[in-house]
CSV table of C-alpha atoms in Angstrom, one decimal:
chain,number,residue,atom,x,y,z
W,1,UNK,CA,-21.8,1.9,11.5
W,2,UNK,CA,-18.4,2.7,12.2
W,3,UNK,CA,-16.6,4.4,8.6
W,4,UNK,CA,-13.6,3.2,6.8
W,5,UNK,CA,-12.0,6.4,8.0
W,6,UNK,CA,-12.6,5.9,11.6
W,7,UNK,CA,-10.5,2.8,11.7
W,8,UNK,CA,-7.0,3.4,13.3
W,9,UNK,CA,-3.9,1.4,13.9
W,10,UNK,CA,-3.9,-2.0,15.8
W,11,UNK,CA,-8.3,-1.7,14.9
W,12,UNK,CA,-9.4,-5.2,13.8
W,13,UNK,CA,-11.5,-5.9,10.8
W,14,UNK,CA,-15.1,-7.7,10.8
W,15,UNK,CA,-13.5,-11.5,10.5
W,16,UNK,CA,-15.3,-13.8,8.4
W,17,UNK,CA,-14.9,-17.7,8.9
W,18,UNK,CA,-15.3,-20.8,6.2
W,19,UNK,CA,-15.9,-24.2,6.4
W,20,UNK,CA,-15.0,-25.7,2.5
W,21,UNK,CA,-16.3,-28.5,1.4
W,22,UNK,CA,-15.4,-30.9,-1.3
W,23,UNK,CA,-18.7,-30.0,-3.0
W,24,UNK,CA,-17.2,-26.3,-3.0
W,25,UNK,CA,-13.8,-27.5,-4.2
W,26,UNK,CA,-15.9,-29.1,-7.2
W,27,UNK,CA,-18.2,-25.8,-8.0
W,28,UNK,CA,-14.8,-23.8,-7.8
W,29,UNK,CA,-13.2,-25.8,-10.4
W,30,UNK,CA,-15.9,-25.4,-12.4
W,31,UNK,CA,-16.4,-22.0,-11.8
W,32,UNK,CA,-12.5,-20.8,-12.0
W,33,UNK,CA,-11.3,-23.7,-14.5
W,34,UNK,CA,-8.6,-24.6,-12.4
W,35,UNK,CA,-8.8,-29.0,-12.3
W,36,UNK,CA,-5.6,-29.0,-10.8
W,37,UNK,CA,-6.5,-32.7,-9.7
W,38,UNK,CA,-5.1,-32.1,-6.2
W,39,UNK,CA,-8.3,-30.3,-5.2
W,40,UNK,CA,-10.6,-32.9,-7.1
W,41,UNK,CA,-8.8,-36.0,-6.9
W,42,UNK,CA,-8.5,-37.8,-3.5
W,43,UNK,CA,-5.4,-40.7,-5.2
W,44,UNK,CA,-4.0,-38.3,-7.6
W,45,UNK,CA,-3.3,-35.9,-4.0
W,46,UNK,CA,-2.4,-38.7,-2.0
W,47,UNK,CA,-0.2,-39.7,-4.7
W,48,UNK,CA,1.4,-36.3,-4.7
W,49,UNK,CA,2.2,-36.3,-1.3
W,50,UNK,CA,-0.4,-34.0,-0.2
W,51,UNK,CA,-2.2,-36.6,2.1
W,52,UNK,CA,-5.3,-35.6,0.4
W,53,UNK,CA,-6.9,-33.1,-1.8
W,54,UNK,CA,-6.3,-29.6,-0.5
W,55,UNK,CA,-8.6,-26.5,-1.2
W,56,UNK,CA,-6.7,-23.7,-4.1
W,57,UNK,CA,-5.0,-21.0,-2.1
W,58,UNK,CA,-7.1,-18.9,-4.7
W,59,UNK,CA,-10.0,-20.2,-2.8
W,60,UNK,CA,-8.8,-19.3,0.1
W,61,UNK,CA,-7.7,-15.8,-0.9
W,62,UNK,CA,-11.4,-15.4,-2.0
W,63,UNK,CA,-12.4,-15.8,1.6
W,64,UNK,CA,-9.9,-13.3,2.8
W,65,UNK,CA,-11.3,-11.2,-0.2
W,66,UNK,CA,-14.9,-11.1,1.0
W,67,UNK,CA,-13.9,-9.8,4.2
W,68,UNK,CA,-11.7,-6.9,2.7
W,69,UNK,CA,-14.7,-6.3,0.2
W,70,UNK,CA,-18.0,-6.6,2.8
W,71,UNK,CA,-15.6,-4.2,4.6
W,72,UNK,CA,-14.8,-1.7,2.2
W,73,UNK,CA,-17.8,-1.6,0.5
W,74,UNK,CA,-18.5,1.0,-1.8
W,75,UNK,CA,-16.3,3.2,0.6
W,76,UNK,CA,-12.7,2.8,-0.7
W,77,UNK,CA,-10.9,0.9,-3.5
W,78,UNK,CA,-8.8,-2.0,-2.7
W,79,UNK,CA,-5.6,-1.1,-4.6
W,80,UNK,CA,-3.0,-3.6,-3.7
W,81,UNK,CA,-3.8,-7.6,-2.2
W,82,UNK,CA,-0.9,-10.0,-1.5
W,83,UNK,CA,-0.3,-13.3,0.0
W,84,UNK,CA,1.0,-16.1,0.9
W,85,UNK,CA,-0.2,-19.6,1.4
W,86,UNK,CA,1.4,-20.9,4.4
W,87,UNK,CA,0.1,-23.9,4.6
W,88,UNK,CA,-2.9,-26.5,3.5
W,89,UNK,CA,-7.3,-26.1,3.8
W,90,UNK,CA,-8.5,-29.3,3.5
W,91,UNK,CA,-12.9,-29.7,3.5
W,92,UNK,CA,-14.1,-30.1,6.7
W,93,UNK,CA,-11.2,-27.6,8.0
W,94,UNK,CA,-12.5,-24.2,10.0
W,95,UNK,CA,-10.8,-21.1,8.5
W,96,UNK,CA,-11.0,-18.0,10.3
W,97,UNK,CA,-10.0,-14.9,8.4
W,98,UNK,CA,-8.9,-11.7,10.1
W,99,UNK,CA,-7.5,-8.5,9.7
W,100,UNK,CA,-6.3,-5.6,11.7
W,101,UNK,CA,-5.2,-1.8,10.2
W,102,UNK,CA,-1.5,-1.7,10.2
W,103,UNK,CA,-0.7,2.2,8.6
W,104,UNK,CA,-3.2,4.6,7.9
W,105,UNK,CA,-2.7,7.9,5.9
W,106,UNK,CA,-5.2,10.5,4.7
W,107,UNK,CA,-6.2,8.9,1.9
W,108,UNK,CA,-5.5,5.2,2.5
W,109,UNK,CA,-5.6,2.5,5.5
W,110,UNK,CA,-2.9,-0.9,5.1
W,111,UNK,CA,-3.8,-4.1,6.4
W,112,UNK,CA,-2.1,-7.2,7.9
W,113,UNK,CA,-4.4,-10.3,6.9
W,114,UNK,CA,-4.2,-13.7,8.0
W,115,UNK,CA,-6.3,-17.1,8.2
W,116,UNK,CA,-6.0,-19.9,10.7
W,117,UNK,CA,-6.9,-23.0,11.0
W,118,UNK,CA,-9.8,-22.8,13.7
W,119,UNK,CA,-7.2,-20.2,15.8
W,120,UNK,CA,-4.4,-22.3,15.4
W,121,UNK,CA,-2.1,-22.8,13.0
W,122,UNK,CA,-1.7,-20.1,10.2
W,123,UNK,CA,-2.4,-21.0,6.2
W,124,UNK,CA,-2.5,-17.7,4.9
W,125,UNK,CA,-0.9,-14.3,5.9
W,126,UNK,CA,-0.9,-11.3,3.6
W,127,UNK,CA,-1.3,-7.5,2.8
W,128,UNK,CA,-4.2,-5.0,1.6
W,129,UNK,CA,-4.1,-1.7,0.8
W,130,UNK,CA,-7.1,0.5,0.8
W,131,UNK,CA,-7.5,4.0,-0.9
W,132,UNK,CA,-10.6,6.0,0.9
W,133,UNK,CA,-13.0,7.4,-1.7
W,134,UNK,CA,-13.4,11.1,-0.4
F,1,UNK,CA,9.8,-29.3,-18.0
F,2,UNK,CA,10.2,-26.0,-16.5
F,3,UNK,CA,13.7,-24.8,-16.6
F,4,UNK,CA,15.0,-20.8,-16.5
F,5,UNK,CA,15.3,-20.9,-20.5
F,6,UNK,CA,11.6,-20.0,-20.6
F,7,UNK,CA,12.5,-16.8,-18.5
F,8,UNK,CA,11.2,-13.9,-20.3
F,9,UNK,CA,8.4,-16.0,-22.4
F,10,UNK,CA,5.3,-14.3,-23.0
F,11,UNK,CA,1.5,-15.4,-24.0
F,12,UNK,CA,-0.2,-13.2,-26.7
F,13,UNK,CA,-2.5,-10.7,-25.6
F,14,UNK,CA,-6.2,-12.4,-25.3
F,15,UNK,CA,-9.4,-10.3,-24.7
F,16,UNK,CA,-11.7,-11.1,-22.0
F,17,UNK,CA,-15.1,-9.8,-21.5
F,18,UNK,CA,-16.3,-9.9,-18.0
F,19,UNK,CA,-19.2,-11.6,-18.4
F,20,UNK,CA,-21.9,-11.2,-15.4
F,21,UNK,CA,-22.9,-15.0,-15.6
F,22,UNK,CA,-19.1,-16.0,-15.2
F,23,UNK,CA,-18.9,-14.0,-12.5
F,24,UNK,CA,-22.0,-15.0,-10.3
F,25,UNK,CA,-20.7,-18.4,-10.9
F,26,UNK,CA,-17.7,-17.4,-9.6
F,27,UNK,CA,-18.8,-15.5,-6.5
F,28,UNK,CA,-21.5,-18.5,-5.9
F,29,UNK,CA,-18.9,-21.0,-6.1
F,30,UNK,CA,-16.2,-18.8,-3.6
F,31,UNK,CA,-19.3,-18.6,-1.5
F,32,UNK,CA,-20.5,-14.9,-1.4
F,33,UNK,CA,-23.2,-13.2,-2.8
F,34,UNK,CA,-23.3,-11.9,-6.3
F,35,UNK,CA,-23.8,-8.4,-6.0
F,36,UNK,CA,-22.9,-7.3,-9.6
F,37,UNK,CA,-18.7,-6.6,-8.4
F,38,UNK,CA,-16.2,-8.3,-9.9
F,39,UNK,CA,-14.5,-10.4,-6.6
F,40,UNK,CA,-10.6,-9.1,-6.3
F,41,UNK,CA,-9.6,-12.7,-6.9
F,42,UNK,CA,-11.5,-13.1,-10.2
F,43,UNK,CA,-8.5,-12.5,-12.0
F,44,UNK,CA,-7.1,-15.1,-10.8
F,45,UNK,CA,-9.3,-17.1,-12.1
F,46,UNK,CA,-7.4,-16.7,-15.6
F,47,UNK,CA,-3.9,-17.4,-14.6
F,48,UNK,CA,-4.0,-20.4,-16.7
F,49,UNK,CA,-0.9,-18.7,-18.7
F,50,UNK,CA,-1.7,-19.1,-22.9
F,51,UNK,CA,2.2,-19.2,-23.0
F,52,UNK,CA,3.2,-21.5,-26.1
F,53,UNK,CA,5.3,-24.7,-25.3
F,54,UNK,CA,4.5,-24.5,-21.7
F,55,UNK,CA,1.2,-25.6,-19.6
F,56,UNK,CA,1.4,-23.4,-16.4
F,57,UNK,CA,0.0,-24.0,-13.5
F,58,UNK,CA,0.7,-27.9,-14.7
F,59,UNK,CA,-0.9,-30.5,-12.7
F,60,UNK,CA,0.7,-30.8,-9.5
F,61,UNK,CA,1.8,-27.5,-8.5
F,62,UNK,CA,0.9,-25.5,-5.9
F,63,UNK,CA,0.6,-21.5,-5.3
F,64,UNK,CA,2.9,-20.3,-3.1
F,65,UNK,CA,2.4,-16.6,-3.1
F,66,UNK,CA,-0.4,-14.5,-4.8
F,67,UNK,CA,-0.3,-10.5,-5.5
F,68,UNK,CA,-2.8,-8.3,-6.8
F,69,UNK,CA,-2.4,-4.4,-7.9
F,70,UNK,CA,-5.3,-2.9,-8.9
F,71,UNK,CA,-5.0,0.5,-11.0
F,72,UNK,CA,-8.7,1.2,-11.5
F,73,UNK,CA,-12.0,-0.9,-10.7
F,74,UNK,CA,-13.0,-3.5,-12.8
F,75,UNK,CA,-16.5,-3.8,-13.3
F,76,UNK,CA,-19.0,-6.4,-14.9
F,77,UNK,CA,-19.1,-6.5,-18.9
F,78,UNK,CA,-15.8,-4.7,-18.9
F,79,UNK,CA,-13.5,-5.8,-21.3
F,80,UNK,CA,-9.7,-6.5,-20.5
F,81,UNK,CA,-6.4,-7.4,-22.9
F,82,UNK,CA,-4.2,-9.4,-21.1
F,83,UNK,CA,-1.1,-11.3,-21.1
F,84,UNK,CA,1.5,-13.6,-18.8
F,85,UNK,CA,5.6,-13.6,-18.6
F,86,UNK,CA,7.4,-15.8,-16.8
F,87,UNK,CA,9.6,-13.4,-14.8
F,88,UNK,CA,11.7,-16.0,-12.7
F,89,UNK,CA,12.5,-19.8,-12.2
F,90,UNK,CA,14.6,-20.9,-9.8
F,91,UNK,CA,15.0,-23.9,-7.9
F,92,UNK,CA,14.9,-24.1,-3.7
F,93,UNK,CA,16.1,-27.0,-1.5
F,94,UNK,CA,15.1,-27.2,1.5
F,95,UNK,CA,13.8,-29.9,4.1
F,96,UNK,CA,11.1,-30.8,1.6
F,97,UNK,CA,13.3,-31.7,-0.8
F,98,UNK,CA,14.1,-29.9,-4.1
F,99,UNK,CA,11.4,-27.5,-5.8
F,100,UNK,CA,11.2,-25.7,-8.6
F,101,UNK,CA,9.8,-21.9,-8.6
F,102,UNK,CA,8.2,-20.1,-11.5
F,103,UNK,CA,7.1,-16.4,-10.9
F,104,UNK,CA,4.5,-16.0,-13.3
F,105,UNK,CA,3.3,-12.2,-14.3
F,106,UNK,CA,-0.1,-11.1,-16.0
F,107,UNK,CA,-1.1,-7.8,-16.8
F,108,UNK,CA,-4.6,-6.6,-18.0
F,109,UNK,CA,-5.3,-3.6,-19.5
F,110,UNK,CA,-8.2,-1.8,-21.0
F,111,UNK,CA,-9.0,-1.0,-24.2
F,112,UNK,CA,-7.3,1.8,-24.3
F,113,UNK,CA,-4.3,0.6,-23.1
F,114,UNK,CA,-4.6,1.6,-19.4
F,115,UNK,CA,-3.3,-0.7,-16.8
F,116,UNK,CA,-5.9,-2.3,-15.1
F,117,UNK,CA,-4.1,-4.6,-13.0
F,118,UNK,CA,-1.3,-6.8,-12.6
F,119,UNK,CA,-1.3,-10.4,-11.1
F,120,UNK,CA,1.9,-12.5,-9.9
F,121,UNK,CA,1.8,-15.6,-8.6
F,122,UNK,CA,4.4,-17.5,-7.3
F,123,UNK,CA,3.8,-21.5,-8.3
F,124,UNK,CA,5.7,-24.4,-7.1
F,125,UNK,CA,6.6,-27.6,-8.3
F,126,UNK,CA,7.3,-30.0,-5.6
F,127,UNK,CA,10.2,-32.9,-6.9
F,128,UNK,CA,8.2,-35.7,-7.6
F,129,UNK,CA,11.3,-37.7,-6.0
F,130,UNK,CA,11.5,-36.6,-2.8
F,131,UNK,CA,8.8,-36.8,-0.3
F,132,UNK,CA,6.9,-34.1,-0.3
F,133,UNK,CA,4.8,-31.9,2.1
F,134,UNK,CA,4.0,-28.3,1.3
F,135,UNK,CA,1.3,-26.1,1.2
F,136,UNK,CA,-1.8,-25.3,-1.4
C-alpha cells in the first residue's frame, strides 16, 4: 500500500462517494443535535426557499472527513480542515468526494478537497493539511 | 435578531467529556465505522453556541464555510473546556437578496489549558423577504 509519504503533487486521494438519505438526515440530527428543520422538515424548507430539505454541510464535511481519515490512518495527523459549502445535497443526490495533494514538505502533505454532485456541479470545495507522523 | 452589537459576545466555558457512545452514534449516523477515533467533524457537532441572549445556529440558517485547526488529537473519554465568540456580523447583498453573516468562533481546550482545537463557522441568514436560494 502506497505511504502517506509517497504521495506527491497533482497525486489524487482514494475518493469516497455518498448517497444520503432522509433516514440519515434523521439519525444525524439525532446523533449531532442539530434539528435545524430544513434538513427534517420538507414545508418548513420549502417554506424557506430551499425547494426542499437539504442535507447539513456538516454532513457533508463528514464525508469529505472519512476520506481524509481512511487515508491518513494512523500515519499522520490532520492539523488543519476547511471548507466551504458551495451549494445544496439533497437525499437521493450522488456525492462524490475527492482530493488531490497540492504542497508537500518534509513533514506535511496539503490537500485541495472537493465534492460534486455525481461529477457535476460542485457543493463543497476545501483545504486539509496533513502532518506525517515520522 | 442578529445585529453587529453582539460582536465580541462570548458563552461560558462548558466541559464536555467525549463520551464513546456519543461518538459511535455519531460516526453511525455520518455513515462510517466506529473505530474508537473521534471523526474530525465531531466538534462540530457542538456548535450550538451557549451564548446568552442569542440562539445560534437559529432555525433557518445555513453554513456557509466551516474550519477546523486541530493542535493535538482528540481521543475518546477525553475531556474538553470550550467556548464560542461571535467574531463578525455583517450583512451581504447580492443576487439572492440581502443576508446576514455571523462568524462564529469556538475553542476547546484541555484540562490543562492546552488548545485543542479551534472551530469557525461561517452561518448565514438568508432575508426571509427576498426570495431566496443558497446553499446548506
Amino acid at each position: 500500500m502506497k505511504q502517506l509519504a509517497d504521495y506527491h503533487i497533482d497525486d489524487q486521494l482514494p475518493g469516497r462517494e455518498w448517497c444520503p438519505s432522509h433516514l440519515q438526515l434523521r439519525q444525524y440530527a439525532e446523533a449531532s443535535g442539530d434539528f435545524n428543520p430544513i434538513h427534517l422538515d420538507e414545508s418548513y424548507a420549502g417554506q424557506a426557499g430551499l425547494g426542499g430539505v437539504v442535507a447539513p454541510g456538516m454532513l457533508t464535511m463528514a464525508q469529505v472527513g472519512v476520506m481524509l481519515t481512511n487515508w491518513i490512518g494512523n500515519r499522520g495527523f490532520l492539523t488543519k480542515f476547511e471548507v466551504r459549502f458551495e451549494n445544496v445535497v439533497r437525499p437521493g443526490d450522488r456525492i462524490i468526494c475527492s482530493g488531490s495533494v497540492k504542497e508537500k514538505s518534509a513533514d506535511s502533505l496539503t490537500c485541495y478537497l472537493q465534492a460534486t454532485n455525481n461529477g457535476q456541479h460542485r457543493v463543497l470545495s476545501g483545504w486539509a493539511v496533513i502532518s506525517l507522523k515520522r | 435578531m442578529i445585529s453587529r452589537e453582539l460582536i465580541g459576545r462570548e458563552s461560558k466555558p462548558v466541559v464536555l467529556r467525549i463520551e464513546a457512545d456519543a461518538v459511535r452514534r455519531f460516526a453511525e449516523a455520518a455513515g462510517m465505522p466506529f473505530n474508537n477515533q473521534v471523526p474530525p467533524t465531531f466538534m462540530g457537532a457542538f456548535l450550538a453556541a451557549n451564548i446568552s441572549g442569542v440562539e445560534l445556529p437559529y432555525p433557518g440558517m445555513i453554513h456557509g464555510e466551516q474550519k477546523f485547526t486541530y493542535y493535538q488529537p482528540v481521543s475518546v473519554r477525553a475531556s474538553i473546556t470550550y467556548s464560542s465568540c461571535i467574531k463578525d456580523v455583517y450583512e451581504r447583498t447580492g443576487k439572492l437578496g440581502k443576508m446576514t453573516f455571523v462568524v462564529l468562533e469556538t475553542k476547546g481546550r484541555n484540562p490543562i489549558g492546552e488548545l485543542v482545537f479551534t472551530s469557525t463557522s461561517t452561518l448565514i441568514a438568508p432575508d426571509k423577504e427576498g426570495e431566496s436560494e443558497t446553499t446548506c
